[in-house]
Amino acid sequence: MRINVKECAQILKEQDNILILTHAHPDGDTLGSGFGLCRALLKLGKKARVVCADEIPDKYLCIFKELEMPEFEEDYIVAVDVATENLLGDLCDKYKGKIDLCIDHHRSNSDYAKYLVLDSDAAAACETILEIVKELGVEIDSAIADCLFTGISTDTGCFKFASTTANTYRAAAELVDFGADNGKINRIMFDTKTKTYAAIESLALEGMQFFCDERICVITITQDMYEKTGAKEYETEAISPLTRQIEGVEIGLTIREKANGECKCSIRTFESVDASELAAFFGGGGHKQASACVFNCSVEEAKARLVAKCEEILK
Amino acid sequence: MRINVKECAQILKEQDNILILTHAHPDGDTLGSGFGLCRALLKLGKKARVVCADEIPDKYLCIFKELEMPEFEEDYIVAVDVATENLLGDLCDKYKGKIDLCIDHHRSNSDYAKYLVLDSDAAAACETILEIVKELGVEIDSAIADCLFTGISTDTGCFKFASTTANTYRAAAELVDFGADNGKINRIMFDTKTKTYAAIESLALEGMQFFCDERICVITITQDMYEKTGAKEYETEAISPLTRQIEGVEIGLTIREKANGECKCSIRTFESVDASELAAFFGGGGHKQASACVFNCSVEEAKARLVAKCEEILK
């Protein structure tokens, strides 16, 4: 059942022993939503705790780690920034069908929870969490503000993506007023590279290839490159956007060889090409301008198949 | 004489045939301020024109080029985002001592104009121009909003730098409400690389060196690299921030060999090191975290002298 922010706050006020679930492979928005809401509920004197199927990546630790969360038997289960239950990862089996409330901003939300607050115009779930926290009557402190600012900033590429609305900038202003350390957060999220990432990024850029009058740009990342640089697989998520930054490129492909021999291809496009259709042709999926698919073949073969299909689309 | 936004608007209302000067080597903030103010004055039925000593870089053209500006004998001269008269470049000789009004946000403003509006807390001069345009009673259209948004976004590194305040985010929200195409502007400013830039960036990252337990990071750009890639000298301005992004680095140095045989070094630091002091030691200057100096020697010799001095500072 769809509810609004006011109804959601009313429901939360009536509950206690609240477990908050984030999605697996957590990003800034699901973590910011989870920890921001948790801190607000704790300030109301409730018991609340955030759980995630996967480890929190290092760069988020200084923002989210300091919260001491009580142990309890959960009475109420909330999922934040989780579009479908299977995105809960290893927590899916345990909580599938049991989620009381979902707060999300993905248009594709599968409406799996008893109650759903969904604002698909929001650039980040944290925008909606901010409204809920205000509605709860909690005084927003700098720790809550840092959580929510992190979610908004990371989900908008530091306020860069076209998804960023006037409301997004207004929420950021409000959070800075509440004490969010925007300069520090943005530096950690957007201006800090590990040495191993910098090394593999350099190799990746060196090997960048162009096809079809330079309208297609391809970066390949092999297991050999991970070994050479010491970079971890999850670090190279940040490479995909680089393929689309080159002037004139309409389709950017990043093909990453995985340890199990599969190849994962991230597709980035502009308005002219539907990335989700391209991915679907190879059994994958995603959004219009960002999608992904997986191949059970060598990097070179995956590249040949992808480029051939892209050339067909561009003609 | 220092005046406030209200007084400034009153003075502008009384003037006509207004010439607006931007600084040389123009950036988004001086251009956004100039063209934003010019459009507002034209809407009031006044004659106004923007001039700049140097050509407007290509990436700004789609935002600023479409304005038709009348020719006239100037009666009133305004400088925007210009901290000192010599920053007018080749226009300095002609207008030195003749500037009626300066609108700026640089703490270091030398107070050279008859009237000065200075808000050193503003992250961009465009924040103040927005207030002035509102005070003028002009209805802000999407063209004006695009100009002012561009200035704010570029001067804050897309809302990333610590200089970004709650007011900055609020100004952005207002401008999006007025029709600024934030997604498009940010894509052009922050997500578009020329092929030649991408090529020289790749070479630069490949040759990155570390010193002093990897607390110093050095990138060198030689004339040879410009020839190999076809990149222009002004394009490599964007490389300097990359030296400071690597985890653990406290001083980032970018040494660029110029066509005349000089070497220009851009220095980037964090709080622990004063970049302006380091630059001053070599006859240069700048801000606490970003400064520059020039050497009349080879890249290798400049690097050796800089690294030696940095090691001394870090010990």
XYZ file of C-alpha atoms in Angstrom:
630
model
C 0.000 0.000 0.000
C 1.381 3.385 -1.022
C 1.622 5.880 1.823
C 3.020 9.402 2.077
C 5.773 10.838 4.270
C 3.338 11.965 6.993
C 1.658 8.555 7.225
C 5.064 6.878 7.240
C 6.261 9.023 10.167
C 3.048 8.234 12.063
C 3.570 4.497 11.574
C 7.216 4.663 12.676
C 6.224 6.593 15.814
C 3.958 3.678 16.790
C 6.634 0.988 16.291
C 9.694 -0.143 18.245
C 12.534 -2.678 17.852
C 12.966 -1.597 14.271
C 15.350 -3.427 11.957
C 16.501 -1.428 8.934
C 17.695 -3.357 5.872
C 19.945 -1.860 3.179
C 20.643 -3.387 -0.207
C 23.641 -5.659 -0.813
C 26.845 -4.154 -2.310
C 25.866 -1.065 -0.297
C 26.305 2.438 -1.700
C 26.117 5.857 -0.042
C 22.377 6.254 -0.498
C 21.252 2.972 1.065
C 23.758 3.393 3.935
C 22.943 7.081 4.418
C 19.228 6.263 4.455
C 19.708 3.380 6.886
C 22.027 5.080 9.353
C 20.265 8.459 9.077
C 16.897 6.882 9.880
C 18.399 4.686 12.597
C 19.988 7.669 14.357
C 16.659 9.524 14.217
C 14.757 6.554 15.694
C 17.369 6.161 18.461
C 16.920 9.858 19.302
C 13.201 9.140 19.740
C 14.150 6.561 22.384
C 13.400 3.558 20.172
C 15.561 0.508 19.570
C 16.787 0.397 15.993
C 19.615 -1.270 14.037
C 20.920 -1.253 10.454
C 21.928 -4.494 8.731
C 23.477 -5.169 5.353
C 24.328 -8.447 3.629
C 27.778 -7.199 2.655
C 30.647 -5.403 4.305
C 30.567 -1.604 4.239
C 33.288 -0.344 1.848
C 36.179 1.421 3.601
C 35.437 4.882 2.294
C 32.066 4.991 4.058
C 33.395 3.847 7.437
C 34.381 7.258 8.793
C 30.831 8.486 8.206
C 28.797 5.514 9.363
C 30.921 3.429 11.741
C 30.635 5.434 14.933
C 27.027 4.549 15.690
C 26.476 2.127 18.567
C 23.371 0.100 17.800
C 21.478 -2.011 20.371
C 20.714 -5.726 19.936
C 17.048 -6.784 20.067
C 14.399 -9.112 18.641
C 12.974 -7.189 15.689
C 9.270 -6.298 15.713
C 9.231 -4.118 12.620
C 11.270 -4.402 9.410
C 12.061 -1.456 7.149
C 13.955 -1.600 3.825
C 15.607 1.586 2.510
C 16.662 2.252 -1.107
C 15.902 -1.403 -1.942
C 13.992 -1.699 -5.248
C 13.364 -5.469 -5.110
C 13.751 -8.084 -2.390
C 16.503 -9.981 -4.206
C 18.699 -6.874 -3.927
C 18.914 -7.688 -0.207
C 21.525 -10.265 -1.247
C 22.180 -12.886 1.426
C 19.492 -11.325 3.660
C 16.804 -12.015 1.064
C 15.991 -15.571 2.171
C 15.533 -14.513 5.771
C 13.367 -11.427 5.183
C 11.542 -12.099 1.904
C 7.811 -11.463 2.362
C 8.363 -10.060 5.857
C 9.159 -6.429 5.121
C 6.694 -4.028 6.732
C 7.825 -0.748 5.207
C 9.925 0.252 2.216
C 11.257 3.775 1.601
C 12.635 4.110 -1.920
C 13.109 6.294 -5.003
C 13.459 3.666 -7.755
C 10.680 3.834 -10.349
C 11.207 0.074 -10.775
C 10.305 -0.699 -7.127
C 8.443 -4.022 -7.115
C 6.048 -2.993 -4.320
C 7.039 -5.953 -2.109
C 6.524 -4.328 1.303
C 3.280 -3.919 3.263
C 3.690 -0.118 3.086
C 5.666 1.769 0.444
C 6.865 5.380 0.412
C 8.096 5.960 -3.133
C 9.229 9.282 -4.594
C 10.631 8.447 -7.997
C 11.368 12.152 -8.637
C 13.826 12.181 -5.742
C 17.452 11.871 -6.848
C 18.205 9.854 -3.692
C 16.227 7.929 -1.070
C 17.920 10.184 1.488
C 15.836 13.116 0.206
C 12.704 11.276 1.367
C 14.347 10.137 4.617
C 15.071 13.819 5.385
C 11.371 14.615 5.024
C 10.415 11.644 7.211
C 12.931 12.573 9.930
C 11.563 16.132 10.000
C 8.031 14.746 10.195
C 9.119 12.538 13.133
C 9.936 15.758 14.987
C 13.551 14.744 15.559
C 16.075 17.560 15.887
C 18.550 16.864 13.103
C 22.136 16.840 14.423
C 25.346 16.890 12.390
C 25.661 13.076 12.478
C 22.221 12.593 10.908
C 22.956 15.427 8.470
C 26.251 13.774 7.437
C 24.447 10.460 6.735
C 21.745 12.054 4.582
C 24.149 14.402 2.790
C 26.376 11.440 1.886
C 23.437 9.607 0.326
C 22.316 12.585 -1.730
C 25.798 13.540 -2.847
C 26.857 10.026 -3.881
C 23.619 9.147 -5.706
C 23.871 12.336 -7.806
C 27.587 12.096 -8.645
C 28.140 15.146 -6.428
C 25.063 16.992 -7.733
C 26.197 16.453 -11.329
C 23.668 14.035 -12.829
C 20.543 15.250 -14.619
C 18.524 13.506 -11.891
C 19.505 16.351 -9.527
C 16.496 18.622 -9.014
C 15.912 21.966 -7.292
C 14.666 19.927 -4.317
C 17.936 18.003 -4.234
C 19.956 21.224 -3.962
C 17.490 22.508 -1.346
C 17.884 19.343 0.717
C 21.670 19.757 0.535
C 21.373 23.366 1.739
C 19.210 22.288 4.648
C 21.616 19.501 5.635
C 24.600 21.867 5.569
C 22.579 24.184 7.819
C 22.061 21.206 10.149
C 25.856 20.714 10.268
C 26.707 18.284 7.456
C 30.438 18.544 6.678
C 29.926 18.737 2.920
C 33.527 19.618 2.054
C 34.954 16.631 3.908
C 32.308 14.184 2.694
C 32.697 15.202 -0.950
C 36.482 14.974 -0.700
C 36.296 11.413 0.613
C 33.652 10.353 -1.908
C 34.895 12.121 -5.031
C 38.481 13.286 -4.589
C 40.245 10.305 -3.073
C 41.730 7.464 -5.090
C 43.660 4.534 -3.664
C 47.094 4.043 -5.233
C 45.982 0.676 -6.587
C 42.919 2.226 -8.202
C 45.016 5.041 -9.715
C 47.381 2.424 -11.155
C 44.656 0.304 -12.761
C 42.858 3.420 -14.032
C 46.072 4.509 -15.722
C 46.452 1.088 -17.398
C 42.792 1.138 -18.422
C 43.040 4.579 -20.049
C 46.238 3.558 -21.807
C 44.422 0.643 -23.452
C 41.257 2.598 -24.394
C 40.053 1.738 -27.907
C 37.672 3.460 -30.317
C 35.429 1.976 -33.001
C 32.845 3.133 -35.576
C 34.306 6.610 -36.289
C 35.132 6.936 -32.578
C 31.450 6.780 -31.597
C 32.177 3.650 -29.525
C 34.767 3.665 -26.745
C 35.941 0.426 -25.106
C 37.962 -0.150 -21.958
C 38.983 -3.695 -21.021
C 40.169 -4.789 -17.612
C 41.801 -8.184 -17.347
C 42.773 -10.359 -14.385
C 46.346 -9.667 -15.394
C 45.781 -5.949 -14.736
C 44.423 -6.661 -11.237
C 47.520 -8.750 -10.517
C 49.889 -6.097 -11.849
C 48.361 -3.253 -9.830
C 46.933 -4.930 -6.735
C 43.548 -3.276 -7.368
C 40.394 -5.046 -6.151
C 37.523 -5.924 -8.457
C 35.013 -3.657 -6.702
C 37.339 -0.673 -7.088
C 36.994 -0.710 -10.859
C 33.256 0.123 -10.714
C 34.442 3.733 -10.964
C 35.970 3.149 -14.395
C 32.741 2.703 -16.398
C 31.781 6.418 -16.501
C 35.173 7.275 -18.041
C 34.201 5.654 -21.359
C 31.356 8.113 -21.878
C 33.349 11.252 -21.038
C 35.204 11.393 -24.362
C 33.830 13.949 -26.800
C 31.883 12.329 -29.638
C 31.434 8.962 -27.938
C 27.852 7.668 -27.967
C 28.386 4.227 -26.443
C 30.959 3.487 -23.750
C 31.749 -0.156 -22.941
C 33.789 -1.364 -19.987
C 34.526 -5.088 -20.131
C 35.908 -6.577 -16.939
C 37.285 -10.106 -16.770
C 36.213 -11.779 -13.522
C 38.157 -14.351 -11.507
C 35.656 -17.075 -12.496
C 36.351 -16.499 -16.209
C 33.135 -14.593 -16.933
C 33.229 -11.086 -18.432
C 30.996 -8.351 -17.101
C 30.258 -5.477 -19.470
C 29.057 -2.084 -18.211
C 27.318 -0.037 -20.884
C 27.054 3.772 -20.750
C 25.198 5.786 -23.401
C 23.653 9.192 -24.095
C 20.015 9.839 -25.033
C 20.485 8.569 -28.613
C 21.067 4.944 -27.583
C 19.038 2.827 -25.154
C 21.592 1.016 -22.991
C 18.990 -1.274 -21.417
C 17.929 -2.594 -24.854
C 21.547 -3.215 -25.802
C 22.151 -5.094 -22.539
C 18.902 -7.037 -22.965
C 20.134 -8.337 -26.336
C 22.926 -10.081 -24.411
C 20.667 -11.200 -21.560
C 21.371 -8.277 -19.240
C 19.413 -5.199 -18.138
C 19.454 -1.825 -16.447
C 18.580 1.792 -17.111
C 18.345 3.764 -20.374
C 21.790 5.280 -20.032
C 23.523 2.732 -17.791
C 23.182 -1.033 -18.009
C 25.182 -4.253 -17.789
C 25.400 -7.798 -19.139
C 27.575 -10.861 -18.587
C 29.435 -13.076 -21.090
C 30.798 -16.566 -20.725
C 33.697 -16.041 -23.099
C 37.036 -14.261 -23.383
C 37.316 -10.470 -23.123
C 38.310 -10.299 -26.793
C 35.288 -12.298 -27.922
C 32.894 -10.298 -25.722
C 34.347 -7.099 -27.162
C 33.932 -8.324 -30.758
C 30.289 -9.308 -30.161
C 29.442 -6.058 -28.364
C 31.144 -3.784 -30.879
C 29.435 -5.583 -33.798
C 26.026 -5.051 -32.170
C 26.805 -1.418 -31.342
C 27.883 -0.730 -34.933
C 24.571 -2.184 -36.107
C 22.658 0.134 -33.730
C 24.588 3.246 -34.741
C 24.050 2.641 -38.470
C 33.890 52.373 -1.362
C 32.205 49.190 -0.140
C 28.514 48.979 -0.983
C 25.892 46.263 -0.527
C 23.743 44.424 -3.063
C 20.816 46.842 -2.679
C 22.995 49.912 -3.209
C 24.664 48.227 -6.170
C 21.298 47.526 -7.836
C 20.236 51.141 -7.261
C 23.421 52.438 -8.921
C 23.032 50.105 -11.915
C 19.429 51.222 -12.383
C 20.666 54.797 -12.768
C 23.330 53.948 -15.368
C 23.294 53.075 -19.077
C 25.808 52.073 -21.783
C 27.402 49.646 -19.362
C 30.578 47.805 -20.272
C 31.204 44.617 -18.284
C 34.792 43.377 -17.989
C 35.728 39.795 -17.139
C 39.170 38.569 -16.173
C 41.637 37.220 -18.743
C 41.887 33.417 -19.248
C 38.163 33.456 -18.513
C 36.496 30.759 -16.416
C 32.852 29.885 -15.855
C 32.371 32.279 -12.947
C 33.671 35.453 -14.595
C 31.794 34.609 -17.831
C 28.620 33.562 -16.011
C 28.727 36.766 -13.953
C 29.360 38.921 -17.025
C 26.776 37.383 -19.328
C 24.210 36.879 -16.550
C 24.431 40.535 -15.519
C 24.502 41.686 -19.158
C 21.322 39.778 -19.975
C 19.599 41.250 -16.922
C 20.602 44.811 -17.888
C 19.435 44.263 -21.483
C 16.074 43.105 -20.103
C 15.835 46.420 -18.269
C 16.147 48.157 -21.644
C 19.749 49.266 -21.094
C 22.682 48.933 -23.455
C 25.283 46.529 -22.055
C 28.162 44.434 -23.405
C 30.655 41.889 -22.039
C 34.319 42.041 -23.029
C 37.229 39.757 -22.242
C 40.905 40.042 -23.147
C 41.043 36.403 -24.249
C 38.980 34.072 -26.372
C 36.183 32.179 -24.634
C 37.150 28.472 -24.389
C 35.057 26.204 -26.609
C 33.218 24.428 -23.816
C 31.562 27.658 -22.655
C 30.379 28.701 -26.112
C 27.071 26.825 -26.125
C 26.099 28.597 -22.899
C 27.312 32.127 -23.582
C 27.587 32.623 -27.347
C 23.953 33.203 -28.275
C 23.670 36.670 -26.772
C 23.549 39.553 -29.261
C 25.158 42.556 -27.634
C 24.806 46.138 -28.910
C 27.765 48.413 -29.749
C 27.976 51.738 -27.886
C 30.324 54.250 -26.258
C 30.625 53.086 -22.671
C 29.487 55.410 -19.899
C 29.886 52.998 -16.990
C 32.443 50.240 -16.464
C 31.836 47.180 -14.288
C 34.341 44.394 -13.525
C 33.039 40.994 -12.398
C 35.032 38.297 -10.555
C 38.217 40.351 -11.134
C 40.360 40.502 -7.963
C 43.004 42.941 -9.260
C 43.226 45.147 -12.348
C 46.182 43.276 -13.839
C 43.944 40.169 -14.088
C 42.152 42.023 -16.902
C 45.088 40.921 -19.085
C 45.378 42.918 -22.298
C 42.421 45.111 -21.251
C 44.283 46.352 -18.179
C 46.118 49.238 -19.889
C 42.910 50.604 -21.376
C 40.707 50.375 -18.255
C 43.126 50.666 -15.307
C 41.889 53.340 -12.897
C 38.619 53.747 -14.803
C 36.489 50.996 -13.285
C 33.334 52.305 -11.646
C 32.027 49.153 -10.014
C 33.501 45.780 -9.102
C 31.450 42.738 -8.053
C 33.675 40.012 -6.626
C 34.121 37.222 -4.082
C 37.929 37.099 -3.736
C 39.148 37.974 -0.253
C 42.304 39.292 -1.957
C 40.364 41.935 -3.965
C 42.599 45.026 -4.179
C 39.703 47.507 -3.924
C 40.601 49.205 -7.216
C 37.074 50.247 -8.306
C 35.088 53.311 -7.221
C 32.424 51.014 -5.731
C 32.998 47.443 -4.556
C 30.472 44.700 -3.761
C 32.516 41.944 -2.106
C 31.133 38.787 -0.506
C 34.163 36.688 0.330
C 31.903 33.997 1.849
C 30.308 33.386 -1.543
C 31.724 30.367 -3.353
C 31.263 32.180 -6.679
C 30.733 35.761 -7.837
C 27.581 34.469 -9.558
C 25.973 33.990 -6.122
C 26.184 37.759 -5.598
C 25.134 38.519 -9.186
C 21.983 36.450 -8.535
C 21.140 38.653 -5.553
C 21.796 41.811 -7.572
C 19.655 40.649 -10.509
C 16.790 39.889 -8.107
C 17.234 43.329 -6.527
C 17.105 44.898 -10.014
C 13.590 43.457 -10.319
C 14.437 41.515 -13.472
C 12.442 38.355 -14.109
C 15.098 35.656 -14.293
C 14.711 33.556 -17.465
C 16.404 30.256 -18.282
C 19.236 31.993 -20.188
C 20.178 34.126 -17.178
C 19.746 31.091 -14.915
C 22.090 29.024 -17.145
C 24.778 31.729 -16.950
C 24.659 32.014 -13.170
C 24.382 28.247 -12.615
C 27.470 27.700 -14.785
C 29.487 30.148 -12.693
C 28.463 28.590 -9.392
C 28.912 25.027 -10.573
C 32.355 25.564 -12.130
C 33.795 27.622 -9.264
C 32.822 24.922 -6.756
C 34.018 21.902 -8.779
C 30.357 20.903 -9.176
C 29.441 21.697 -5.556
C 32.346 19.561 -4.302
C 34.803 22.016 -2.767
C 34.679 22.974 0.915
C 33.941 26.547 -0.216
C 30.398 25.392 -1.091
C 27.976 26.708 1.550
C 24.294 26.213 2.294
C 23.697 29.461 0.387
C 25.502 28.023 -2.634
C 23.167 25.003 -2.714
C 20.201 27.315 -2.179
C 21.257 29.534 -5.095
C 21.548 26.407 -7.275
C 18.030 25.339 -6.256
C 16.655 28.776 -7.128
C 18.394 28.799 -10.514
C 17.041 25.344 -11.398
C 13.590 26.650 -10.474
C 14.234 29.555 -12.878
C 14.993 27.033 -15.643
C 18.753 26.394 -15.505
C 19.544 23.160 -17.360
C 21.782 21.808 -14.586
C 22.156 18.297 -16.040
C 23.351 19.559 -19.418
C 25.639 22.244 -17.977
C 27.306 19.860 -15.543
C 27.790 17.258 -18.269
C 29.559 19.776 -20.502
C 31.671 21.186 -17.666
C 32.537 18.006 -15.779
C 31.822 14.952 -17.896
C 33.271 15.804 -21.293
C 36.902 15.260 -22.250
C 38.381 15.931 -25.684
C 40.196 12.957 -27.183
C 43.443 14.897 -27.079
C 42.977 15.674 -23.385
C 42.122 12.043 -22.624
C 45.307 10.984 -24.423
C 47.610 13.374 -22.552
C 45.889 12.573 -19.235
C 46.604 8.908 -19.837
C 50.288 9.631 -20.539
C 50.458 11.881 -17.479
C 48.991 9.241 -15.144
C 51.308 6.616 -16.617
C 54.334 8.728 -15.673
C 53.110 9.688 -12.180
C 55.904 9.484 -9.579
C 55.902 9.332 -5.796
C 58.504 10.572 -3.302
C 59.022 10.792 0.471
C 57.082 7.654 1.471
C 54.504 8.476 -1.212
C 53.533 11.710 0.538
C 54.569 13.665 -2.578
C 53.038 12.945 -5.986
C 54.537 14.428 -9.159
C 53.147 14.590 -12.686
C 55.303 16.033 -15.460
C 54.016 17.192 -18.840
C 56.593 17.816 -21.546
C 56.359 19.489 -24.952
C 56.959 16.050 -26.384
C 53.680 14.865 -24.802
C 51.748 17.752 -26.385
C 53.204 16.828 -29.771
C 52.417 13.123 -29.347
C 48.781 13.692 -28.336
C 47.824 16.963 -30.042
C 46.587 18.363 -26.706
C 46.742 22.137 -26.158
C 48.549 23.709 -23.217
C 45.380 25.191 -21.687
C 43.707 21.774 -21.671
C 46.183 20.421 -19.127
C 44.999 22.850 -16.411
C 42.621 20.025 -15.472
C 45.496 17.684 -14.607
C 46.739 19.447 -11.445
C 43.914 18.239 -9.132
C 44.718 14.605 -10.039
C 47.966 14.715 -8.052
C 46.116 15.367 -4.816
C 43.488 12.664 -5.262
C 45.781 9.770 -4.371
C 45.301 8.432 -0.852
C 48.143 9.452 1.468
C 49.488 12.221 -0.751
C 50.038 15.524 1.056
C 51.666 17.535 -1.733
C 50.742 17.185 -5.410
C 53.035 18.790 -7.993
C 52.246 19.165 -11.698
C 55.225 20.433 -13.696
C 54.399 21.552 -17.220
C 57.083 22.407 -19.775
C 56.063 25.459 -21.796
C 56.883 26.192 -25.432
C 59.259 28.994 -24.376
C 61.366 26.585 -22.313
C 60.015 27.679 -18.904
C 58.403 25.178 -16.531
C 55.221 26.044 -14.663
C 54.530 24.099 -11.475
C 51.050 23.825 -9.985
C 51.072 22.912 -6.305
C 48.121 21.248 -4.558
C 48.103 20.445 -0.837
C 45.837 19.584 2.075
C 45.532 21.541 5.334
C 48.877 20.272 6.686
C 50.991 22.119 4.088
C 50.724 25.770 3.000
C 50.955 25.728 -0.792
C 51.313 29.509 -1.045
C 54.427 29.461 1.191
C 55.965 26.666 -0.873
C 55.282 28.600 -4.102
C 56.613 31.816 -2.559
C 59.948 30.082 -1.849
C 60.311 29.723 -5.632
C 59.004 33.231 -6.393
C 55.379 32.229 -7.016
C 52.133 32.598 -5.064
C 48.508 31.594 -4.666
C 46.157 30.146 -2.086
C 46.797 27.914 0.932
C 45.842 24.720 -0.881
C 46.514 25.675 -4.520
C 49.416 27.749 -5.796
C 51.917 27.985 -8.651
C 55.456 29.024 -9.504
C 57.648 29.218 -12.612
C 61.157 27.847 -13.240
C 63.692 28.779 -15.901
C 65.200 25.325 -16.107
C 64.466 21.811 -17.338
C 61.513 19.794 -16.041
C 63.913 17.364 -14.361
C 65.787 20.134 -12.562
C 62.564 21.853 -11.475
C 61.310 18.517 -10.148
C 64.521 17.893 -8.188
C 64.415 21.360 -6.593
C 60.721 21.119 -5.739
C 60.893 17.611 -4.311
C 63.924 18.524 -2.175
C 62.049 21.512 -0.709
C 58.892 19.443 -0.126
C 60.869 16.729 1.662
C 62.321 19.416 3.920
C 58.806 20.701 4.725
C 57.385 17.251 5.438
C 60.221 16.346 7.831
